[in-house]
PDB file of C-alpha atoms in Angstrom:
ATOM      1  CA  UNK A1360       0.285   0.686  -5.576  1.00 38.00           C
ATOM      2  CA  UNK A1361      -3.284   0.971  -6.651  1.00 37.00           C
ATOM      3  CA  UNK A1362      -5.058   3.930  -7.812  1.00 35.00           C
ATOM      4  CA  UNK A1363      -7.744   3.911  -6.032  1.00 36.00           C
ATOM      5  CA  UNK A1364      -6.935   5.380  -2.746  1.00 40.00           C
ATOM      6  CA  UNK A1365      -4.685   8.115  -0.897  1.00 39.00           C
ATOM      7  CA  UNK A1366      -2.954   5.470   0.850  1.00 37.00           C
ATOM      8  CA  UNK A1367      -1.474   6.263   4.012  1.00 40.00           C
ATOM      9  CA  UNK A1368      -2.908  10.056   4.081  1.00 41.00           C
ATOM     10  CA  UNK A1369      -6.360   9.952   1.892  1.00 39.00           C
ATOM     11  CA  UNK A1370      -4.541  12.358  -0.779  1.00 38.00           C
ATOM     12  CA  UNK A1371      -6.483  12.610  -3.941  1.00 35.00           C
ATOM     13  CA  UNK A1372      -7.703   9.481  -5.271  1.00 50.00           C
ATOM     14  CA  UNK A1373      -6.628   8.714  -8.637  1.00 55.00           C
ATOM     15  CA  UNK A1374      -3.480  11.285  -8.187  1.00 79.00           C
ATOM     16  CA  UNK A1375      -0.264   9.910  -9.889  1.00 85.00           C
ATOM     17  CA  UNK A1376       1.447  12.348  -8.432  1.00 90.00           C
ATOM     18  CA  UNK A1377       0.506  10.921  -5.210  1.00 92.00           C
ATOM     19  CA  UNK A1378       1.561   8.013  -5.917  1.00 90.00           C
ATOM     20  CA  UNK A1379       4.624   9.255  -7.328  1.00 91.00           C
ATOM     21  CA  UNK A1380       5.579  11.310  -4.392  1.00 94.00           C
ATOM     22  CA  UNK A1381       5.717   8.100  -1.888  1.00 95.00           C
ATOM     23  CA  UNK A1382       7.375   5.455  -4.205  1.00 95.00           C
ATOM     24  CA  UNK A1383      11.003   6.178  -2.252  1.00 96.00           C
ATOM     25  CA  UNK A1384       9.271   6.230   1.556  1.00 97.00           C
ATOM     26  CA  UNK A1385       7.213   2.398   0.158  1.00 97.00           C
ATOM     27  CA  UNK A1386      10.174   1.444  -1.084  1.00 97.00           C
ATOM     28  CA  UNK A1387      12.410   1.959   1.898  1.00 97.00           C
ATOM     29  CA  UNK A1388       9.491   0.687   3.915  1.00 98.00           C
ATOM     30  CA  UNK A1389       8.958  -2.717   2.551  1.00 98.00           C
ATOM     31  CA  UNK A1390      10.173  -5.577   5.015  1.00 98.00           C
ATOM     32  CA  UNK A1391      12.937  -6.977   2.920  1.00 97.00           C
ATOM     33  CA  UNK A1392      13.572  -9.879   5.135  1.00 98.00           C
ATOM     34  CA  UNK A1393      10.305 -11.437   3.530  1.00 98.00           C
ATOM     35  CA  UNK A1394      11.930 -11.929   0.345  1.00 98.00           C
ATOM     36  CA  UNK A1395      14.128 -14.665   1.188  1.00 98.00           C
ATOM     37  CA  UNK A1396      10.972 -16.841   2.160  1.00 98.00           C
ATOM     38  CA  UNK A1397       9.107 -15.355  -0.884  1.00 98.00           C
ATOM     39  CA  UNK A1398      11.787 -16.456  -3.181  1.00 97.00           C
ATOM     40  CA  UNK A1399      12.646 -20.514  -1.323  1.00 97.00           C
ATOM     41  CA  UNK A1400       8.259 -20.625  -1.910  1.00 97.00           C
ATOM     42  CA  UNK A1401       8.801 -19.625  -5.498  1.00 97.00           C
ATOM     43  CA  UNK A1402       9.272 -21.962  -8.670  1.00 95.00           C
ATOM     44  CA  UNK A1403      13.129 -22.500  -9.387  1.00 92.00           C
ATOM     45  CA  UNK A1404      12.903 -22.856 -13.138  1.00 91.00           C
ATOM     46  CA  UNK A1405      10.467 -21.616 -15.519  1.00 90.00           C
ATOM     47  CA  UNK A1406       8.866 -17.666 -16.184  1.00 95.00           C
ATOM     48  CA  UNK A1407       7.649 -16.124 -12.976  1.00 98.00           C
ATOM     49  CA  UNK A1408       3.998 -14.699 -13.821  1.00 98.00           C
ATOM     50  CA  UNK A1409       3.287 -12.106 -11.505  1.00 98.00           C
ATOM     51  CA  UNK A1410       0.030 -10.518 -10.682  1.00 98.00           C
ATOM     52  CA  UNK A1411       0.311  -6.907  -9.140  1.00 97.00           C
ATOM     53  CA  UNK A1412      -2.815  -6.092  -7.862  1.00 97.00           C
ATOM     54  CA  UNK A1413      -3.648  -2.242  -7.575  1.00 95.00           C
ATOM     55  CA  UNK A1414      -0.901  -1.245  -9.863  1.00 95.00           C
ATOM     56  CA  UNK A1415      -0.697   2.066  -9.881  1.00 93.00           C
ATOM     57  CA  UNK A1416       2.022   3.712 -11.801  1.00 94.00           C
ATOM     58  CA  UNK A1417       3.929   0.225 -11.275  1.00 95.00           C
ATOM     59  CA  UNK A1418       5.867   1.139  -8.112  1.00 95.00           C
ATOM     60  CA  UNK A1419       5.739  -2.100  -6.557  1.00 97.00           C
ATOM     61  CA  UNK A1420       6.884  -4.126  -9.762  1.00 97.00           C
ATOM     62  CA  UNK A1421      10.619  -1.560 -10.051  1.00 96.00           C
ATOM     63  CA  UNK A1422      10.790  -2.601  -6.687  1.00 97.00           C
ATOM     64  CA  UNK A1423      10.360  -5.906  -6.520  1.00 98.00           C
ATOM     65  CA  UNK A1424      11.361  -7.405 -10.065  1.00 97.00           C
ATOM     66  CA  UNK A1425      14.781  -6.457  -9.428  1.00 97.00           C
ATOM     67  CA  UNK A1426      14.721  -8.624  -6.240  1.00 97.00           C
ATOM     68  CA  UNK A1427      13.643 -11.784  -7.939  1.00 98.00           C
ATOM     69  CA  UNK A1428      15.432 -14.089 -10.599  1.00 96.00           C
ATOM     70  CA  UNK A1429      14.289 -13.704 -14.184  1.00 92.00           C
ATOM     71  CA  UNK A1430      12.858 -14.205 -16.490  1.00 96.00           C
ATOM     72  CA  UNK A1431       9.268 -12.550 -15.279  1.00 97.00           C
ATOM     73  CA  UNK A1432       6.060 -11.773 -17.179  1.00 97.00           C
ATOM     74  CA  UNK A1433       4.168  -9.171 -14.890  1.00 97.00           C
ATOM     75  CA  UNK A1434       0.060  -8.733 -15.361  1.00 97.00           C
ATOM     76  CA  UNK A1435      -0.451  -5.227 -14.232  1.00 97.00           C
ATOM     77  CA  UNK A1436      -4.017  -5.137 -12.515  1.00 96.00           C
ATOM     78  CA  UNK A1437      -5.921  -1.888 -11.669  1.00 94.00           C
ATOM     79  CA  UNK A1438      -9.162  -0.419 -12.142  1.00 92.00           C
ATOM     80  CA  UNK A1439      -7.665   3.401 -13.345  1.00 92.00           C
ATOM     81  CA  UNK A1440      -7.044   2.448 -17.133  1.00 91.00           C
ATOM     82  CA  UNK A1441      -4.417   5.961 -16.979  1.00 91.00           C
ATOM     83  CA  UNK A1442      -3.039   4.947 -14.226  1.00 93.00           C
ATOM     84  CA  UNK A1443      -2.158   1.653 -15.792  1.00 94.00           C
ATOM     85  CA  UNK A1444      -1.025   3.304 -19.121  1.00 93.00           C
ATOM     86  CA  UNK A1445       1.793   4.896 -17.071  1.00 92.00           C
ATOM     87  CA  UNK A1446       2.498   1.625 -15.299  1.00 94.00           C
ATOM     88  CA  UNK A1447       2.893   0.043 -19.165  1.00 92.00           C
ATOM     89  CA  UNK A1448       5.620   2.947 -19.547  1.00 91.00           C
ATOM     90  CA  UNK A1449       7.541   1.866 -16.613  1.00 88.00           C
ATOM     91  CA  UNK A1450      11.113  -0.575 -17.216  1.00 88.00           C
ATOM     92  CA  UNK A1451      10.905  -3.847 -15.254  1.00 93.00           C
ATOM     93  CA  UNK A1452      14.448  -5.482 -14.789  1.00 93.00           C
ATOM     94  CA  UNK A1453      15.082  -8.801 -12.846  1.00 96.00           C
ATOM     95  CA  UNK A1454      17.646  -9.808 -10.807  1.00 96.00           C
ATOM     96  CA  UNK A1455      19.900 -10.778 -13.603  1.00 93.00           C
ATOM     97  CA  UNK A1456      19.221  -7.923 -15.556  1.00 91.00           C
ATOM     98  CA  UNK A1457      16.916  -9.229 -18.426  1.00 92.00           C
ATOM     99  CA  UNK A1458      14.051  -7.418 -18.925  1.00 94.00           C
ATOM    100  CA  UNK A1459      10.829  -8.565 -17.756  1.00 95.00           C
ATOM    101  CA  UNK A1460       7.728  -8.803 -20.154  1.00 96.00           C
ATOM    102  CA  UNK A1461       4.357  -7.138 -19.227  1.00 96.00           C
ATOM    103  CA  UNK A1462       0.844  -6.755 -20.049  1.00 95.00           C
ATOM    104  CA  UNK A1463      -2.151  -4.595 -18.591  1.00 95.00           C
ATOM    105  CA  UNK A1464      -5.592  -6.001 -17.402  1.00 94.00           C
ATOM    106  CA  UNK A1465      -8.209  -2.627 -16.438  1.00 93.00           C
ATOM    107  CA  UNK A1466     -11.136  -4.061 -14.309  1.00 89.00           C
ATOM    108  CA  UNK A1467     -12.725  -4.472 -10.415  1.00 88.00           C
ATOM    109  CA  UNK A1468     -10.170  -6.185  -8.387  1.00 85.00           C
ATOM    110  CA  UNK A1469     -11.939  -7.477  -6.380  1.00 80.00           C
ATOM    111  CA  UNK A1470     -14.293  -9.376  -8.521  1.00 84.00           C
ATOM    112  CA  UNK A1471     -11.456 -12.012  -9.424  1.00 88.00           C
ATOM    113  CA  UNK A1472     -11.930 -15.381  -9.326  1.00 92.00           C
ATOM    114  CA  UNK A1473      -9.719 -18.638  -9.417  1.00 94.00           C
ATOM    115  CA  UNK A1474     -10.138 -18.914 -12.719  1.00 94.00           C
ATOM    116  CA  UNK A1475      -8.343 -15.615 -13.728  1.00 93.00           C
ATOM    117  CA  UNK A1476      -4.720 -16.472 -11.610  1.00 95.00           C
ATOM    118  CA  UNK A1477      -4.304 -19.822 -13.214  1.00 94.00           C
ATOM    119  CA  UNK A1478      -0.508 -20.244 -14.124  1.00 95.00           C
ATOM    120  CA  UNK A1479       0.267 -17.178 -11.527  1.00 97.00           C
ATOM    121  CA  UNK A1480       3.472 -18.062  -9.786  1.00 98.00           C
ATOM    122  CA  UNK A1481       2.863 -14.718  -6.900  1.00 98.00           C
ATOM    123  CA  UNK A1482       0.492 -12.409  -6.230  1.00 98.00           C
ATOM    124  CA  UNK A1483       1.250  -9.118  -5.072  1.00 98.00           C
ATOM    125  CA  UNK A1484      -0.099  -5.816  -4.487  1.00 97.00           C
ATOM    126  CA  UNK A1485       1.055  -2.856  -1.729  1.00 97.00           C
ATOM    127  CA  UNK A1486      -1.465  -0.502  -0.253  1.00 95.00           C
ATOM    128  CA  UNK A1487      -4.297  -2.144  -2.048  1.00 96.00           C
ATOM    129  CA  UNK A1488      -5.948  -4.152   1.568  1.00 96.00           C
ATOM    130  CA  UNK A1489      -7.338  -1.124   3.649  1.00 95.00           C
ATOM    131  CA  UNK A1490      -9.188   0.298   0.824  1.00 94.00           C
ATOM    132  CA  UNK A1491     -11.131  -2.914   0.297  1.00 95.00           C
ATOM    133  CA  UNK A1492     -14.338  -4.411   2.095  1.00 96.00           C
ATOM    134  CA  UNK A1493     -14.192  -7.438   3.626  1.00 96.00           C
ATOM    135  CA  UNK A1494     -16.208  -9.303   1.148  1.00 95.00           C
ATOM    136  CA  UNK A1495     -13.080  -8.132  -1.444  1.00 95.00           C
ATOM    137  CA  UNK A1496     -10.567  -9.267   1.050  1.00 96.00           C
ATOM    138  CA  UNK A1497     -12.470 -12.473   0.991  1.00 96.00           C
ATOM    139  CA  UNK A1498     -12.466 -12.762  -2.683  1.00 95.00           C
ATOM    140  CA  UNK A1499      -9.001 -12.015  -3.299  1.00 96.00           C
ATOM    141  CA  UNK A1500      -7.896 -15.064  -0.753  1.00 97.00           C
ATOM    142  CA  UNK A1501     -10.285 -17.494  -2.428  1.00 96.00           C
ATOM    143  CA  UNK A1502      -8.961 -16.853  -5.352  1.00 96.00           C
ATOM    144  CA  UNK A1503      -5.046 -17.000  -4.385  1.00 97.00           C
ATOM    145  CA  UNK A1504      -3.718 -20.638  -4.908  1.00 96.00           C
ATOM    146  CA  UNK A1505       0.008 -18.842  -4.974  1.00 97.00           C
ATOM    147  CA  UNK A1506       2.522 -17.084  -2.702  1.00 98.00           C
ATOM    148  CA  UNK A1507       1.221 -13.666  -2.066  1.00 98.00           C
ATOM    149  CA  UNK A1508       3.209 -10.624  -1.338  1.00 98.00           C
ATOM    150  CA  UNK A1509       1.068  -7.743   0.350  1.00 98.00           C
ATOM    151  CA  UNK A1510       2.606  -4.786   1.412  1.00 98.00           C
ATOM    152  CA  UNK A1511       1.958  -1.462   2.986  1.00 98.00           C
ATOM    153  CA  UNK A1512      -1.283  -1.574   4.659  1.00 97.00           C
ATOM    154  CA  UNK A1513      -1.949   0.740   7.463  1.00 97.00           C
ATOM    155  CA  UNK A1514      -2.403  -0.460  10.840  1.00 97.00           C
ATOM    156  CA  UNK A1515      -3.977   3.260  12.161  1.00 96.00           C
ATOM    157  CA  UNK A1516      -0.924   4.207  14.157  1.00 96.00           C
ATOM    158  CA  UNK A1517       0.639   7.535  13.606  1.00 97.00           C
ATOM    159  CA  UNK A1518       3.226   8.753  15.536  1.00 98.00           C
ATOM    160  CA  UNK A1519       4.155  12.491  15.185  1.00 98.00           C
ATOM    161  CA  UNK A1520       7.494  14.810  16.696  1.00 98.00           C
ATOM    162  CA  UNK A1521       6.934  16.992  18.725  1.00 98.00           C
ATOM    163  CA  UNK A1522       3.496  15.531  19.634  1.00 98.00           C
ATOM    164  CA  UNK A1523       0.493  17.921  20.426  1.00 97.00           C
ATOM    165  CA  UNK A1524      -2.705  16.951  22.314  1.00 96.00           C
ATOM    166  CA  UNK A1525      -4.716  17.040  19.020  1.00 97.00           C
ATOM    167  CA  UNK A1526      -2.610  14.417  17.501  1.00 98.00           C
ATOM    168  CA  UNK A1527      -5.091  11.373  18.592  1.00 97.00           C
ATOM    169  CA  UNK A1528      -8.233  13.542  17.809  1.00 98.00           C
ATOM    170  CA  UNK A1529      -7.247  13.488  14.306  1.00 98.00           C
ATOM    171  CA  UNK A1530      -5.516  10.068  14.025  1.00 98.00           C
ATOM    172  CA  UNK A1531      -8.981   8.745  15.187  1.00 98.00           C
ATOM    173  CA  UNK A1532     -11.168  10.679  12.658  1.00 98.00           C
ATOM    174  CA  UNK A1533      -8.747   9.574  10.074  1.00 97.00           C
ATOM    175  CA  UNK A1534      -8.710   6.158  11.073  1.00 97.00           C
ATOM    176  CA  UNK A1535     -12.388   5.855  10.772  1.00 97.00           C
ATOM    177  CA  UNK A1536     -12.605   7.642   7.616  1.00 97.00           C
ATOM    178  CA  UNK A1537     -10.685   5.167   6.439  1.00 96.00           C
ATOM    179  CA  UNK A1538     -13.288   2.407   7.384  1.00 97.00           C
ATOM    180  CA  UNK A1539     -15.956   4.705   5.651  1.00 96.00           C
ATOM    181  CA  UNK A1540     -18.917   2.780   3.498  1.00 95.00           C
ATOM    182  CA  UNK A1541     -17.529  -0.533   4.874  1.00 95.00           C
ATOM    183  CA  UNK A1542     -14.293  -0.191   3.994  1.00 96.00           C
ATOM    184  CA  UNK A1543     -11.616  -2.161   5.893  1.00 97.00           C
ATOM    185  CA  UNK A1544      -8.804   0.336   6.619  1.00 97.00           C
ATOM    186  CA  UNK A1545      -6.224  -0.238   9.867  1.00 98.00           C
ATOM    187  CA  UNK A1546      -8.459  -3.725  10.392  1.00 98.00           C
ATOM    188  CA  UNK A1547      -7.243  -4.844   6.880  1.00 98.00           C
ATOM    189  CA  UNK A1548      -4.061  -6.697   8.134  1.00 98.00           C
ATOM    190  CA  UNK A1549      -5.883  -8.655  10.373  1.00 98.00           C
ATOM    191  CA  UNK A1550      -9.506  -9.435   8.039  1.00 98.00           C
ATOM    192  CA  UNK A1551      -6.770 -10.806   5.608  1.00 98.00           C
ATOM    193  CA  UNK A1552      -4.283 -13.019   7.783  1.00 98.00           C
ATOM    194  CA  UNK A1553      -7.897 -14.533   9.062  1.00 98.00           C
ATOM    195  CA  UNK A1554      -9.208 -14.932   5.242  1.00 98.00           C
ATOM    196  CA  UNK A1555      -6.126 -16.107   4.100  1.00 98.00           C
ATOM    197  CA  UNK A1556      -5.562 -18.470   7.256  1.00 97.00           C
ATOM    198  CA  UNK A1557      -9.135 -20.283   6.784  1.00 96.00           C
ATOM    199  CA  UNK A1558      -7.939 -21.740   3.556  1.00 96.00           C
ATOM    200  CA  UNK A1559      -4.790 -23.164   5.269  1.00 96.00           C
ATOM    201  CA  UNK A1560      -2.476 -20.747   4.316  1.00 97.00           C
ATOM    202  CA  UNK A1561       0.206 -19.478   6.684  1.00 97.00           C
ATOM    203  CA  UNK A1562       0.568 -15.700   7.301  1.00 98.00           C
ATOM    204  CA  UNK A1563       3.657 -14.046   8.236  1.00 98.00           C
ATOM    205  CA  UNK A1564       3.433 -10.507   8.556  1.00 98.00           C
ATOM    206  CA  UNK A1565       6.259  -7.617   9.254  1.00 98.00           C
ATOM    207  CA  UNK A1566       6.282  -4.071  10.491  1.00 98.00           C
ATOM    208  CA  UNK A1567       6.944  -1.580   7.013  1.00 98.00           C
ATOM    209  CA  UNK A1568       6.787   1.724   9.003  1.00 98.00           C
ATOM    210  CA  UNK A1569       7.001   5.008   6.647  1.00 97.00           C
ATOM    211  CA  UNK A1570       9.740   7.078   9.126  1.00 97.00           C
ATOM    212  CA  UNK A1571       9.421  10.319   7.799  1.00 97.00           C
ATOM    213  CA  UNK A1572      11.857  13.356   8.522  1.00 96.00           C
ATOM    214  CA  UNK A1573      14.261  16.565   7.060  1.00 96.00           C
ATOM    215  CA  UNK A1574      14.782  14.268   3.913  1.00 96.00           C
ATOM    216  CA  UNK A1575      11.285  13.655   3.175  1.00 96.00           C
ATOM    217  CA  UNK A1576       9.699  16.858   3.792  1.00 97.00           C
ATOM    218  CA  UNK A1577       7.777  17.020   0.583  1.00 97.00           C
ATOM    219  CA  UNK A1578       5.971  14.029   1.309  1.00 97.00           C
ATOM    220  CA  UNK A1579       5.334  14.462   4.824  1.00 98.00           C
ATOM    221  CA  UNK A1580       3.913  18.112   4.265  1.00 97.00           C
ATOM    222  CA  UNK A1581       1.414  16.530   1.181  1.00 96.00           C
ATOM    223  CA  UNK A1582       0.414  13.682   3.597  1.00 97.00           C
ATOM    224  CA  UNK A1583      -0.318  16.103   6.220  1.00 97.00           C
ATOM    225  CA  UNK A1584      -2.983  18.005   4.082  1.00 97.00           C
ATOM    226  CA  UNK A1585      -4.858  15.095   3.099  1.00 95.00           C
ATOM    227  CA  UNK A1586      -4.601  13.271   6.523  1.00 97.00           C
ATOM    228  CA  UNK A1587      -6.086  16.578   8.115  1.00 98.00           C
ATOM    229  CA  UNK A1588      -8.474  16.946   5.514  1.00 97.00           C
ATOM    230  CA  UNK A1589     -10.016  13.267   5.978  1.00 96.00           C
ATOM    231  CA  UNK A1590     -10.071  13.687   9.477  1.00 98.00           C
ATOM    232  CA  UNK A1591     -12.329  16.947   9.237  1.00 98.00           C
ATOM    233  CA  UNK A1592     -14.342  14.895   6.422  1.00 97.00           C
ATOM    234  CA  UNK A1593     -14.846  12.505   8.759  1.00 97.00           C
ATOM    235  CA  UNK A1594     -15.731  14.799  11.860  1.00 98.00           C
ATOM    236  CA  UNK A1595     -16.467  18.301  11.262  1.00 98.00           C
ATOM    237  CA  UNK A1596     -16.474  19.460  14.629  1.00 98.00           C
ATOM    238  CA  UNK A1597     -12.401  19.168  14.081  1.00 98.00           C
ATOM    239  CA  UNK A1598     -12.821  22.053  11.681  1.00 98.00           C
ATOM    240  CA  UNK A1599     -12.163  25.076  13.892  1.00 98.00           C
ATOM    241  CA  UNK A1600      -9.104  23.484  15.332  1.00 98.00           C
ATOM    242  CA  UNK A1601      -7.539  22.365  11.606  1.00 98.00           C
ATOM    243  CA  UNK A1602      -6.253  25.312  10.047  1.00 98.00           C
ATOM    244  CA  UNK A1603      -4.231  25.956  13.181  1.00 98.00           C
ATOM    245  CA  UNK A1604      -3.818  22.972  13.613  1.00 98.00           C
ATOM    246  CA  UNK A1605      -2.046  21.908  10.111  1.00 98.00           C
ATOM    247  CA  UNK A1606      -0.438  25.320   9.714  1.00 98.00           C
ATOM    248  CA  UNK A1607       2.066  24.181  12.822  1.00 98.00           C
ATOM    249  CA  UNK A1608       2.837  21.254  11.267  1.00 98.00           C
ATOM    250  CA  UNK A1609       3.553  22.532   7.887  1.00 98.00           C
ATOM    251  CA  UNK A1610       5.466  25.222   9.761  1.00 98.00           C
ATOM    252  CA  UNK A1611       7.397  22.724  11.558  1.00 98.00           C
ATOM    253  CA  UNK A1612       7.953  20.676   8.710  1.00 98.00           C
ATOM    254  CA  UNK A1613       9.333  23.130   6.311  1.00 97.00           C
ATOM    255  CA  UNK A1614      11.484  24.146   9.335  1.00 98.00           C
ATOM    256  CA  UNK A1615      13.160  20.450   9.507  1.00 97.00           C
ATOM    257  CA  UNK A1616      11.635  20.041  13.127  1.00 97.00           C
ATOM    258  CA  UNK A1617       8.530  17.505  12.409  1.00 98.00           C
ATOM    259  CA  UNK A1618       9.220  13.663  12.047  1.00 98.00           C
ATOM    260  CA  UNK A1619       6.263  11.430  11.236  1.00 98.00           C
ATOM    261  CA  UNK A1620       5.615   7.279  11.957  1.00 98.00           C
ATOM    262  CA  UNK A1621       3.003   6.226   9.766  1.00 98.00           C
ATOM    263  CA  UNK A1622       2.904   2.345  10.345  1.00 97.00           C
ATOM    264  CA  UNK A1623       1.644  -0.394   7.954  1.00 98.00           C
ATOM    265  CA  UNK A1624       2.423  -4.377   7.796  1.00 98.00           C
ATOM    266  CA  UNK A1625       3.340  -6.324   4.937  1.00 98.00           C
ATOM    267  CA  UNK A1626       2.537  -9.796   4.540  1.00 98.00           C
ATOM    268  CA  UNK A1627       3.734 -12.811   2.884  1.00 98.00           C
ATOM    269  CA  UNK A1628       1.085 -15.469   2.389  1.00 98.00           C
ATOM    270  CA  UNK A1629       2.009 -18.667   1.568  1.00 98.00           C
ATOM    271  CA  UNK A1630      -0.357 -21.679   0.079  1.00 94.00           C
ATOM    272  CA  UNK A1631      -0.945 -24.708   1.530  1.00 82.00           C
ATOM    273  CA  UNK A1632       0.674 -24.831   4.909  1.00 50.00           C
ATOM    274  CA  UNK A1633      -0.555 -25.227   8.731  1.00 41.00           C
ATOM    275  CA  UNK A1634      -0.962 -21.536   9.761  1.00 38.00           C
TER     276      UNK A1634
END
């Protein structure tokens, strides 16, 4: 999970605690049933090197190196050189229990080339797409000649209960705050199945809905404030109506009455076929 974004609710860029906060709603999120496909396209003997784009703290690596076979060496990618020290800290266990080896690489992902993934056996990264241009997008694909595993991008559909008429007024804002400066946001899923697709790659993607309720009310409540705040970033004429606005929804959501749909896709890209 990179650091540099609010993913899903344009929280505080470069907040662990962010990131921190949502690991348990990504990682009940993630379409599982890609992993069986992910692992038939993988190499059955041999160290898996694995590339996790956007690091983060290293959320999507405890997820995901438990679901694959061992042994794994993991190259933990992000820009936030912090962000990746904490990553660093994290444990990394494989399927069979053996720990996984790991290094750190700080620098703009996406300037990588070809040249820097040789000897990757999968590329991953979750909620690293929307905050990238298409030009980065286009980058990443020409430089993937492995399975890629892409999760958590948002799609820019939020579904909130009980709904209120300003619900869309702010979904909108946020949405195109989120394609701010050129920035691909809910258009990400589809910019990459296209990049991805033009170099003969085939593209399945799955629904990874956050369904947020009762249980997750300290999450919801945090994504709340920065999803309001982008929106009103975005268009201040929301301004007068936001206060109000977000002091139902905490209200509701400290009351266990709010549930909150934020969508994403996750897709698993994989070299070399028809798509």
């Amino acid at each position: 999970m990179t650091g540099v974004e609010a993913r899903g609710g344009a929280v505080t860029e470069f907040d662990p605690s962010w990131l921190e906060l949502r690991e348990g709603a990504d990682a009940t999120a993630r379409a599982a049933e890609l992993l069986d496909p992910l692992r038939a396209a993988l190499p059955a003997d041999g160290p898996l090197v694995i590339w996790d784009l956007g690091c983060g703290t290293g959320s999507q690596g405890r997820w995901l190196s438990g679901r694959l076979r061992g042994p794994q060496h993991w190259i933990l990618h992000d820009a936030d050189p912090r962000l990746l020290d904490r990553a660093r800290a994290s444990e990394y266990a494989t399927a069979d229990g053996t720990p996984a080896t790991v290094e750190t690489r700080a620098g703009d992902i996406g300037a990588l080339r070809a040249s820097d993934l040789v000897g990757a056996s999968l590329v991953t990264a979750s909620a690293l797409l929307d905050v990238l241009t298409a030009a980065e997008v286009e980058a990443i694909a020409a430089a993937v000649a492995c399975p890629a595993l892409l999760t958590l991008s948002v799609v820019g559909r939020v579904r909130l209960s009980p709904p209120e008429p300003l619900d869309a007024e702010f979904a909108a804002a946020f949405d195109a705050h989120q394609r701010r400066g050129g920035l691909l946001g809910p258009d990400a899923v589809a910019a990459a199945t296209r990049a991805f697709g033009r170099r003969g790659a085939s593209v399945q993607a799955r629904p990874s809905p956050w369904r947020l309720g009762p249980g997750q009310a300290a999450l919801t409540a945090q994504w709340l404030r920065g999803w309001v705040a982008a929106a009103v970033e975005q268009r201040p004429d929301l301004a007068p109506f936001a206060e109000d606005y977000l002091g139902r929804r905490l209200t509701e959501c400290a009351a266990g009455r709010l549930t909150a749909e934020v969508h994403h896709v996750d897709l698993l890209v994989l070299p070399g076929s028809a798509p």
